[in-house]
PDB file of C-alpha atoms and ligand atoms in Angstrom:
ATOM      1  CA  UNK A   1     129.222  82.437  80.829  1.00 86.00           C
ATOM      2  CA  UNK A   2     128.386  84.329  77.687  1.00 93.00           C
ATOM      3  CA  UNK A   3     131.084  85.926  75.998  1.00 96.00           C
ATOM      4  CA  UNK A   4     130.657  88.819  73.803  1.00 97.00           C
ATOM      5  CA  UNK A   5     131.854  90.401  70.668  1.00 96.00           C
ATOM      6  CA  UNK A   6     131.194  93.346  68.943  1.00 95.00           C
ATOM      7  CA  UNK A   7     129.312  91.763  65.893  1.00 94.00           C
ATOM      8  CA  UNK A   8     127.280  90.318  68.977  1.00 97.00           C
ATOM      9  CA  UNK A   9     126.505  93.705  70.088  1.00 97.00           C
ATOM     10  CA  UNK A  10     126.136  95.225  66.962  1.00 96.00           C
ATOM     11  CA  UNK A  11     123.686  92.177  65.963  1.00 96.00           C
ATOM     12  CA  UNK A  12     121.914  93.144  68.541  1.00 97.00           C
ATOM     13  CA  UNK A  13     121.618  96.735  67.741  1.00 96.00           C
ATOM     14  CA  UNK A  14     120.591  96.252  64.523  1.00 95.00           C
ATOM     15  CA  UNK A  15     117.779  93.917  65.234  1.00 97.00           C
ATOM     16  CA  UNK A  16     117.078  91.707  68.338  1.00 97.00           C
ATOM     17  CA  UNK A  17     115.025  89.204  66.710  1.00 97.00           C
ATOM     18  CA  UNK A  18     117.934  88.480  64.185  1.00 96.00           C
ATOM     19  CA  UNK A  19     120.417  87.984  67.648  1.00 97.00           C
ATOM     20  CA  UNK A  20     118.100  85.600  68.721  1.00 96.00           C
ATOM     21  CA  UNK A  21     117.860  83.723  66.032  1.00 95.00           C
ATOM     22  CA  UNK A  22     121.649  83.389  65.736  1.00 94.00           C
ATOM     23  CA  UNK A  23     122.735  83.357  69.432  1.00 95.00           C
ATOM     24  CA  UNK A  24     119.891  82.007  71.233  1.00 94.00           C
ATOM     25  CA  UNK A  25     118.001  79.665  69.054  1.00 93.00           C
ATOM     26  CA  UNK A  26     121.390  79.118  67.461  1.00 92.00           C
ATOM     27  CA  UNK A  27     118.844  78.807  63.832  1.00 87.00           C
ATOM     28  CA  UNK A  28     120.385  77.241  60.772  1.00 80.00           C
ATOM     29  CA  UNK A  29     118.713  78.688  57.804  1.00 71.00           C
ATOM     30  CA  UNK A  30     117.824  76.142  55.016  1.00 66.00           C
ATOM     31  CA  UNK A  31     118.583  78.639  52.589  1.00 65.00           C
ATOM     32  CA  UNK A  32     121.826  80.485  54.744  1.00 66.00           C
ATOM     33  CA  UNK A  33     123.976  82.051  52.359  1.00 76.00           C
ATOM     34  CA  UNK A  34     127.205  84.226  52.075  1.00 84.00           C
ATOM     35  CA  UNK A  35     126.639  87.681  50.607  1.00 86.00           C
ATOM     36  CA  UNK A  36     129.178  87.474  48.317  1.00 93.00           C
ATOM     37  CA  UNK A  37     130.843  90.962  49.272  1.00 93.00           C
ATOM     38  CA  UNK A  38     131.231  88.870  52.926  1.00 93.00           C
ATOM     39  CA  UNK A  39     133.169  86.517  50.916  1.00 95.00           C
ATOM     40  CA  UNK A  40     135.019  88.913  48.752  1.00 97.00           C
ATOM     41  CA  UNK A  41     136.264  90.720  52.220  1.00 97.00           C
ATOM     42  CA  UNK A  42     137.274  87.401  54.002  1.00 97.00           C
ATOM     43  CA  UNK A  43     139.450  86.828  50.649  1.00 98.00           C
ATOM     44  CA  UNK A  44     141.381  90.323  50.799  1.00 98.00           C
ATOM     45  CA  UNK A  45     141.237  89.892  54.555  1.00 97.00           C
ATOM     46  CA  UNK A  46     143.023  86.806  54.163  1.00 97.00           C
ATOM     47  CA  UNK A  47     145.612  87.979  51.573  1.00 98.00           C
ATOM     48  CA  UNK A  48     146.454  91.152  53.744  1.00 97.00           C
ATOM     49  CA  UNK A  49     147.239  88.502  56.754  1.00 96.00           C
ATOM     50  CA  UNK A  50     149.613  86.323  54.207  1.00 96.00           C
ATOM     51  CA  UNK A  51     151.193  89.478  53.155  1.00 96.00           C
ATOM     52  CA  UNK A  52     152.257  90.840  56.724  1.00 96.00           C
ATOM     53  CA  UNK A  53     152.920  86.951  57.556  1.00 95.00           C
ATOM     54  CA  UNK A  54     155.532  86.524  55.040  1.00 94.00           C
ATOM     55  CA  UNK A  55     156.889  90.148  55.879  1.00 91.00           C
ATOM     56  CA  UNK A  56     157.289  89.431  59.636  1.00 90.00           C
ATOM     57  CA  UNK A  57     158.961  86.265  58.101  1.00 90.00           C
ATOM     58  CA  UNK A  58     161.336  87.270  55.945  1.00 87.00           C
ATOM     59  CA  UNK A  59     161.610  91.165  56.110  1.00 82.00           C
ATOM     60  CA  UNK A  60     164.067  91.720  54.075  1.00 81.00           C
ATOM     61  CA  UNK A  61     162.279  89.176  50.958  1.00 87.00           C
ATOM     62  CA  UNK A  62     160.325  91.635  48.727  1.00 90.00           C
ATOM     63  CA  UNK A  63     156.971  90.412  48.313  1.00 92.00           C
ATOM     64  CA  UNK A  64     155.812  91.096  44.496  1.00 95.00           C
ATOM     65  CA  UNK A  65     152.283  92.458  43.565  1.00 97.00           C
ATOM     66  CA  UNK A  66     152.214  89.311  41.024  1.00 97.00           C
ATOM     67  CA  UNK A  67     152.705  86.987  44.620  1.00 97.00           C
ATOM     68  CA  UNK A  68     149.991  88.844  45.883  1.00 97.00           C
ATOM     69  CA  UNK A  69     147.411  88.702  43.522  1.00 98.00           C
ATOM     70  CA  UNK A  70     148.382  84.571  42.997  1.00 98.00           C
ATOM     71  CA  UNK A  71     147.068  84.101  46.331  1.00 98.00           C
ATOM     72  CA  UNK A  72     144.107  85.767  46.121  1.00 98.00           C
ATOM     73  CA  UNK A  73     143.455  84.163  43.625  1.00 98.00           C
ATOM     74  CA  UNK A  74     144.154  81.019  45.206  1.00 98.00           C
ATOM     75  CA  UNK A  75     142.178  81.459  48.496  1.00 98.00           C
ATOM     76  CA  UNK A  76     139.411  82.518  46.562  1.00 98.00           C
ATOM     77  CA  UNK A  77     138.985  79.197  44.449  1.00 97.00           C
ATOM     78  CA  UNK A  78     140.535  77.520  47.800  1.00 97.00           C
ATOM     79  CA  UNK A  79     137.014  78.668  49.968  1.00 97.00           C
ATOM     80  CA  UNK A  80     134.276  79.240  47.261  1.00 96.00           C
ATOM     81  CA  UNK A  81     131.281  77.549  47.747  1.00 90.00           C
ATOM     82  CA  UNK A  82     127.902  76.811  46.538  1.00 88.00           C
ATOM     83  CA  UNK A  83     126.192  79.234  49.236  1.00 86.00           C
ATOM     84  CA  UNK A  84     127.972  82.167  47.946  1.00 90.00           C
ATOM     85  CA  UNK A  85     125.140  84.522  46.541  1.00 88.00           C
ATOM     86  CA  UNK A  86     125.547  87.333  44.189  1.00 88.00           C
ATOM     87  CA  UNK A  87     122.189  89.767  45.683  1.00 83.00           C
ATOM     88  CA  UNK A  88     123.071  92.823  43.254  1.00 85.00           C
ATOM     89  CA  UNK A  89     121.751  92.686  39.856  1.00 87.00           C
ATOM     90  CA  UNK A  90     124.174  93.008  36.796  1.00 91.00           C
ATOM     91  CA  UNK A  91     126.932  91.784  39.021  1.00 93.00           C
ATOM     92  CA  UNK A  92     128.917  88.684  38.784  1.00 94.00           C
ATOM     93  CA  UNK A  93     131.136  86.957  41.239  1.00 95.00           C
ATOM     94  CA  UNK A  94     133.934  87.831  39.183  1.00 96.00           C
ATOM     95  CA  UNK A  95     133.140  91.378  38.569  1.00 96.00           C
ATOM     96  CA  UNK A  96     133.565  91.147  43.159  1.00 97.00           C
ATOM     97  CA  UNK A  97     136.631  88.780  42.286  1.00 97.00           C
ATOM     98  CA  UNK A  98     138.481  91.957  39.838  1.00 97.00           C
ATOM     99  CA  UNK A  99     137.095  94.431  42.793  1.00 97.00           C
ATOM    100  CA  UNK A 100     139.602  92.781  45.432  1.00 98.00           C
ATOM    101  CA  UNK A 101     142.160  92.666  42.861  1.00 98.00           C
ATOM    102  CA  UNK A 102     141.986  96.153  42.798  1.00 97.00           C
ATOM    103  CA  UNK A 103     141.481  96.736  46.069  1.00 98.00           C
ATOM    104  CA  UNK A 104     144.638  94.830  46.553  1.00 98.00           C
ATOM    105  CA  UNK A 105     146.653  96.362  44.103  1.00 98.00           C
ATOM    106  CA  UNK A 106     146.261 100.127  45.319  1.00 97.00           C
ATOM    107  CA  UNK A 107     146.637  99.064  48.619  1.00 98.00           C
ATOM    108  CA  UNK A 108     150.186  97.119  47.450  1.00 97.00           C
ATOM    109  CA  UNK A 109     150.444 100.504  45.526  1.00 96.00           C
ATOM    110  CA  UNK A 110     150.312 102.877  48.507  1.00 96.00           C
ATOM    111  CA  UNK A 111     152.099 100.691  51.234  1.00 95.00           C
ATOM    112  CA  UNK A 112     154.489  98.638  49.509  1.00 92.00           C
ATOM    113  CA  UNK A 113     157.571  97.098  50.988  1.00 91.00           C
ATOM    114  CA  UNK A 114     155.173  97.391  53.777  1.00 91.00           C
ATOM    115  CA  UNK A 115     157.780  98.663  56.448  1.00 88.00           C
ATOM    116  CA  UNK A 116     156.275 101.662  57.786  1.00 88.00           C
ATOM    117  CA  UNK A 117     155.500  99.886  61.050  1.00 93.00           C
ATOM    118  CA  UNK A 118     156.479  96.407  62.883  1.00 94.00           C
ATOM    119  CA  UNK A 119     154.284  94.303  63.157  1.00 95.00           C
ATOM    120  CA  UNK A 120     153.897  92.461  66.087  1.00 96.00           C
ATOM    121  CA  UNK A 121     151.094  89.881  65.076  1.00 96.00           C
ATOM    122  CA  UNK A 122     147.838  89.483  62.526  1.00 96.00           C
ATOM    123  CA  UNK A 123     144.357  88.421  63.301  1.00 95.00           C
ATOM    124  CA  UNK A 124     145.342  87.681  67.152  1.00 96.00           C
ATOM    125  CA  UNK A 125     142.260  87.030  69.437  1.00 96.00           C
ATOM    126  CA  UNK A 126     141.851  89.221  72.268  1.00 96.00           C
ATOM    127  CA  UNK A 127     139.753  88.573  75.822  1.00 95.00           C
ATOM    128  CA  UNK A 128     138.506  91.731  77.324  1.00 95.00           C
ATOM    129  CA  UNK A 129     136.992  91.439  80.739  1.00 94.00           C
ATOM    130  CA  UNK A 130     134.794  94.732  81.832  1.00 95.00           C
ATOM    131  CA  UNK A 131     132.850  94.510  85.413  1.00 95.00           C
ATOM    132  CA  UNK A 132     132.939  90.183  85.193  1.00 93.00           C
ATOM    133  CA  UNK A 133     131.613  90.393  81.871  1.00 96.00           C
ATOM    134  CA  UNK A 134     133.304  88.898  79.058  1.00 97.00           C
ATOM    135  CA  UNK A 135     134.367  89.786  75.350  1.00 97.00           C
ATOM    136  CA  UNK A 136     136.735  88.755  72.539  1.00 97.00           C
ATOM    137  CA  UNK A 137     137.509  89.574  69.478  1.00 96.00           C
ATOM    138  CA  UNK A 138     140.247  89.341  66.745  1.00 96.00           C
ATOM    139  CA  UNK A 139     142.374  92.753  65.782  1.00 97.00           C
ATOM    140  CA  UNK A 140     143.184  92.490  61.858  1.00 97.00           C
ATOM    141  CA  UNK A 141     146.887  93.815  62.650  1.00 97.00           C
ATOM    142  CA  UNK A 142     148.627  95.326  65.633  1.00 97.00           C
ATOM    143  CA  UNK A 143     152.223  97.153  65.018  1.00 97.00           C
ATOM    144  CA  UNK A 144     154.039  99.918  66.299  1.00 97.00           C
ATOM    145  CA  UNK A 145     154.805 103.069  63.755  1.00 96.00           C
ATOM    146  CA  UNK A 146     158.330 103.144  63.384  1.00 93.00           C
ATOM    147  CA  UNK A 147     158.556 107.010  63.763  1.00 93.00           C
ATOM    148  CA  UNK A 148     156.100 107.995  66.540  1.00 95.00           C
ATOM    149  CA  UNK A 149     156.295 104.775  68.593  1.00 95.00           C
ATOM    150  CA  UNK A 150     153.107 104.439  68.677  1.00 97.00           C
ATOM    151  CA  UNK A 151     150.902 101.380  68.540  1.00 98.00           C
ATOM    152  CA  UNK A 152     148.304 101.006  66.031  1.00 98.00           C
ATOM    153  CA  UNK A 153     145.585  98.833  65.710  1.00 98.00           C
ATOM    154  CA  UNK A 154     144.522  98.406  62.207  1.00 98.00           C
ATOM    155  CA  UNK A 155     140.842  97.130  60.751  1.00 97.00           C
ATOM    156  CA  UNK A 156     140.446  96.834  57.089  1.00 97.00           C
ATOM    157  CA  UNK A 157     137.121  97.149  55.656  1.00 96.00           C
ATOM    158  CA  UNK A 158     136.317  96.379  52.083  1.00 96.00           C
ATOM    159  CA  UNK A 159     132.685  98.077  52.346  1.00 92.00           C
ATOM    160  CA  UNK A 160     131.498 100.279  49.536  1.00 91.00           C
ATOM    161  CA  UNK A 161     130.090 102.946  52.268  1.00 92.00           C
ATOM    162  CA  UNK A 162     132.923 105.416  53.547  1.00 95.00           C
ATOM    163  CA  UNK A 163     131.503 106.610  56.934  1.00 93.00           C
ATOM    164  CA  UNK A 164     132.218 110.252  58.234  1.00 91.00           C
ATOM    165  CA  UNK A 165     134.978 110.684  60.992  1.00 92.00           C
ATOM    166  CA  UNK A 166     132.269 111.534  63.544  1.00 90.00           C
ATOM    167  CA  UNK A 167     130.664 108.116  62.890  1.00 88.00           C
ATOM    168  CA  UNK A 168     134.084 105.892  63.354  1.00 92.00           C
ATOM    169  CA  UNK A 169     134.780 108.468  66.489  1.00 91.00           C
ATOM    170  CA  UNK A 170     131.339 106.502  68.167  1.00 89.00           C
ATOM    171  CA  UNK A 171     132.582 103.079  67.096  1.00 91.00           C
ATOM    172  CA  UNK A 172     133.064 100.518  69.615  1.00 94.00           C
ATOM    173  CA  UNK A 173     134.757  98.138  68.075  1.00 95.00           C
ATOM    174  CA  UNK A 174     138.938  99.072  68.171  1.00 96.00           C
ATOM    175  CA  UNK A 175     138.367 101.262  71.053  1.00 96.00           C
ATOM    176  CA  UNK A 176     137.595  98.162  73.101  1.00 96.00           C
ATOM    177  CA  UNK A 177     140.469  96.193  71.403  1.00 97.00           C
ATOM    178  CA  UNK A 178     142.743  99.233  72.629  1.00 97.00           C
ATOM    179  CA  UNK A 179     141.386  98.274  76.201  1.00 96.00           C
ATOM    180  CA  UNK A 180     142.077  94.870  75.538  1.00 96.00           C
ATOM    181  CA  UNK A 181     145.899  95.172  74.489  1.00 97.00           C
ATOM    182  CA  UNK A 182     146.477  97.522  77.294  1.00 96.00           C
ATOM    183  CA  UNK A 183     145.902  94.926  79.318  1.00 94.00           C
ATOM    184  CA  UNK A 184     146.973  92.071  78.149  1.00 95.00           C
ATOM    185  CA  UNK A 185     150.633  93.677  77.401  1.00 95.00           C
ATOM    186  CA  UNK A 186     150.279  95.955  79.913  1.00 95.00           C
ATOM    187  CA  UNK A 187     151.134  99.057  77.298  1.00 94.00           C
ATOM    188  CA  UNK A 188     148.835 101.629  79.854  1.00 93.00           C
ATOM    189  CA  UNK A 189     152.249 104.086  79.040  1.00 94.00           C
ATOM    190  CA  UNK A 190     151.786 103.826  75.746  1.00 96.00           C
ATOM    191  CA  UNK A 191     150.121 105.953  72.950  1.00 97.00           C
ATOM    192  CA  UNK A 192     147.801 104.476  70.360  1.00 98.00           C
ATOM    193  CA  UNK A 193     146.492 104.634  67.018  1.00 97.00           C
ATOM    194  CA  UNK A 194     143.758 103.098  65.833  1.00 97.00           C
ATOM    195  CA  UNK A 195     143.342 102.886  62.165  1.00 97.00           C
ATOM    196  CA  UNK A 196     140.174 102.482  59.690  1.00 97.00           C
ATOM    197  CA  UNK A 197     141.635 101.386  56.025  1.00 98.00           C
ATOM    198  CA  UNK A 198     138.761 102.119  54.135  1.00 97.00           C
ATOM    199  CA  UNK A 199     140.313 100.385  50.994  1.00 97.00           C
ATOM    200  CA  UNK A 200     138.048 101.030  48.367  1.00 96.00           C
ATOM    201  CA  UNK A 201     138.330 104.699  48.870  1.00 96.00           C
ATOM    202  CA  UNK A 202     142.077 104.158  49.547  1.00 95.00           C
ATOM    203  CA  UNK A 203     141.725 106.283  52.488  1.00 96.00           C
ATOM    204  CA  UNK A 204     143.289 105.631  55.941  1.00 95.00           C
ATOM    205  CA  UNK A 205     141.299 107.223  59.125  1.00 96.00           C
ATOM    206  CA  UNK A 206     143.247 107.287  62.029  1.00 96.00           C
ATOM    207  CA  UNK A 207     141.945 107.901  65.549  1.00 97.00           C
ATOM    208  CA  UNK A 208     143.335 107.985  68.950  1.00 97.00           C
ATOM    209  CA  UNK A 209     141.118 107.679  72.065  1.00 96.00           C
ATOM    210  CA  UNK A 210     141.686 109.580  75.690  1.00 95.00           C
ATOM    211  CA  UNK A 211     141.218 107.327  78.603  1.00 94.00           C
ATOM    212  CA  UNK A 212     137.478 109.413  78.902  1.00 96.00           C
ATOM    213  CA  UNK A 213     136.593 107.899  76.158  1.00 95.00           C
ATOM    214  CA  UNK A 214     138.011 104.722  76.839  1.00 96.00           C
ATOM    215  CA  UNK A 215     135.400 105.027  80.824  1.00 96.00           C
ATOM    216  CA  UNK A 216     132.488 105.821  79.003  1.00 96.00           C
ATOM    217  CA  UNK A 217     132.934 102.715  76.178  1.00 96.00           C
ATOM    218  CA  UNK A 218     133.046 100.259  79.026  1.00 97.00           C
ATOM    219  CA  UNK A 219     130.064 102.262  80.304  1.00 97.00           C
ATOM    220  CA  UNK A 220     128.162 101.799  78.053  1.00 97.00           C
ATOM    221  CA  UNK A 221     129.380  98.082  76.878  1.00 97.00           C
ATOM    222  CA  UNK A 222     128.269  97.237  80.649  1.00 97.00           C
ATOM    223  CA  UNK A 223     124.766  98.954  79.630  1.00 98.00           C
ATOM    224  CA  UNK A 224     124.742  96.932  76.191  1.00 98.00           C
ATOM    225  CA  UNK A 225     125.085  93.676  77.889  1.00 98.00           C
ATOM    226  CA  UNK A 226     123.119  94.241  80.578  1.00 97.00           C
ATOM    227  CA  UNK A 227     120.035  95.165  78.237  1.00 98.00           C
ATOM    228  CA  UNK A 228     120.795  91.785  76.534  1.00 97.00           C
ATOM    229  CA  UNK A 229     120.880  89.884  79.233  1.00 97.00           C
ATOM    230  CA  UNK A 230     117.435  91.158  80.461  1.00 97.00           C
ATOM    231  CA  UNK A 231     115.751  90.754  77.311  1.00 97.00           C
ATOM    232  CA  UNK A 232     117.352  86.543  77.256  1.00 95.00           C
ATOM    233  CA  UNK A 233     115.630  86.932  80.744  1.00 95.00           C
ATOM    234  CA  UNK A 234     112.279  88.203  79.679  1.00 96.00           C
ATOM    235  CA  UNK A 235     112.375  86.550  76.156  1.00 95.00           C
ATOM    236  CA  UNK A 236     111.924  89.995  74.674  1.00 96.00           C
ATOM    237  CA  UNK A 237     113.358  90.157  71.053  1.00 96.00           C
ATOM    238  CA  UNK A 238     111.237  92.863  68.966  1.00 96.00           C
ATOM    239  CA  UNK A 239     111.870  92.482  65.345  1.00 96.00           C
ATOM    240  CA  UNK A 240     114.014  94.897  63.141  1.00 95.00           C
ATOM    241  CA  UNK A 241     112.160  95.465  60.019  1.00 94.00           C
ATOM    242  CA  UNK A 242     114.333  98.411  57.820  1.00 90.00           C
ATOM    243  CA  UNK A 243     116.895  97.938  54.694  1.00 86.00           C
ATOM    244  CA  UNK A 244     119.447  95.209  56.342  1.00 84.00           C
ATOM    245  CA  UNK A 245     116.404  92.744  56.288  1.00 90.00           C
ATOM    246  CA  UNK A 246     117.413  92.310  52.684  1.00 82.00           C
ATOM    247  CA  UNK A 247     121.226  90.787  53.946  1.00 79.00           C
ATOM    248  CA  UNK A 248     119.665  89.307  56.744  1.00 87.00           C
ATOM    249  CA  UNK A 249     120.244  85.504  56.719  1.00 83.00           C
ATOM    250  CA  UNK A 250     116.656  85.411  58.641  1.00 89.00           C
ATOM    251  CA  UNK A 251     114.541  87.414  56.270  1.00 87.00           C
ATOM    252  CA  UNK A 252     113.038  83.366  54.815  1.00 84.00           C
ATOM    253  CA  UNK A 253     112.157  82.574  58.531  1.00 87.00           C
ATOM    254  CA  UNK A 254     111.168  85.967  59.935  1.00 91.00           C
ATOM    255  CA  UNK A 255     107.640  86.514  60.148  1.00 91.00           C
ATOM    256  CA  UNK A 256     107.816  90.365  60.361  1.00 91.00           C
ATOM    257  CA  UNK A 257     110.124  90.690  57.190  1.00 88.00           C
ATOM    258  CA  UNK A 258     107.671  88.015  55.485  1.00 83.00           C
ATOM    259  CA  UNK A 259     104.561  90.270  56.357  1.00 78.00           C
TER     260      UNK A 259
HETATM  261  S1  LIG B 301     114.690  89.867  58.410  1.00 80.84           S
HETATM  262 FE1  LIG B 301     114.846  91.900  59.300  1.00 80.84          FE
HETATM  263  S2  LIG B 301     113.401  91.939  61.006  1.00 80.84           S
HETATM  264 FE2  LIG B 301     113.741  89.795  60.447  1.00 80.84          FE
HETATM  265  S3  LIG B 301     115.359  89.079  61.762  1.00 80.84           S
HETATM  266 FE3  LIG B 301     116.336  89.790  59.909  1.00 80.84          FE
HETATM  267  S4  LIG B 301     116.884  91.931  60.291  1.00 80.84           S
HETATM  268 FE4  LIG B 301     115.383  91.319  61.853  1.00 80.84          FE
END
């Protein structure tokens, strides 16, 4: 059985020919590549997760910005690799490497000794089962706020595009994780935050959902997936054609960007 994510679904939003390509023809591209502000995320993605690690840890062992920065430093060199790509002109990858350092050091700024909330785990992977069909994901940290009780469900995004409040209000993909940990902790009495860190803006957006919200999502997830599934059935992919053809990892193979 097919099990879904929300890059899946949001793959297939964006263009159907490009889902194919990845889920159903499963293509390698000769000439795949790693945007390099992909890679630059993974790397501050990765040093947020070492940070709350070592604080869940050892909570009472202050973690230094100096500590911080070392390991970004050394997951970067750790996972670079040739197919990293550089697609902006005038940029360097070490102009994106100083960007996460200073991404990193306003966020260790704003939320250092990082004990507003407890949390209870980092990049855990969560099944989500709506009407038979099946989903996972992995939530970049869950806690609960030490003063309202709450828990939060945090996402950290290291894009250069802050979206309005009305936009993140339609997004999918925490919502669903909310359904997910409800379940699988069985926290239906409990209230929840979910949290956009926009960290380049240094700007937290936090949302909560009400369980109408929470009907119409799997609603319309059951909708998503069932439009999917037809179009695997009738081999019906159109193509995409519009401004993320240029970060596509299809755009050498796709005839309609090629035309
Ligand atoms: S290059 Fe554009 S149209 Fe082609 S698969 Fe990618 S996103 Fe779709």
């Amino acid at each position: 059985m097919t099990v879904y994510s929300h890059t899946r679904l949001a793959l297939y939003e964006k263009c159907p020919l490009a889902y194919k390509y990845r889920y159903i023809d499963k293509i390698k591209p000769a000439e795949a590549f790693t945007s390099i502000e992909m890679f630059m995320g993974s790397r501050v993605h990765d040093t947020l997760e070492y940070v709350y690690k070592q604080r869940k840890k050892s909570p009472m062992e202050k973690i230094t910005l100096s500590e911080m920065l070392s390991y970004y430093d050394f997951v970067w060199k750790k996972n670079w690799a040739d197919d990293v790509k550089v697609i902006k002109e005038n940029m360097t990858a070490n102009d994106y490497l100083d960007q996460g350092k200073l991404i990193l050091s306003e966020y260790y700024q704003t939320y250092q000794p990082f004990d507003r909330d407890e949390t209870l785990s980092v990049e855990e992977r969560i099944d989500i089962s709506i009407e038979g069909f099946k989903l996972m994901g992995f939530i970049d940290r869950l806690s609960v706020n030490k003063e309202s009780g709450h828990v939060e469900i945090h996402d950290y995004k290291t894009s250069s595009h802050l979206p309005d409040v009305t936009d993140l209000q339609n997004d999918r993909q925490l919502a669903l994780y909310q359904i997910g940990i409800q379940k699988k902790y069985n926290f239906y009495d409990k209230e929840f935050d979910i949290i956009y860190h926009y960290l380049r803006f240094r700007k937290e957006i936090r949302l909560q959902k009400s369980e109408d919200e929470l009907e119409n999502l799997k609603k319309n997830i059951v909708t998503l997936i069932q439009t999917i599934e037809l179009a695997s059935w009738e081999n019906d992919f159109p193509a995409c054609v519009g401004s993320a053809c240029r970060w596509c990892e299809f755009s050498p193979v796709c005839p309609a960007f090629n035309k």
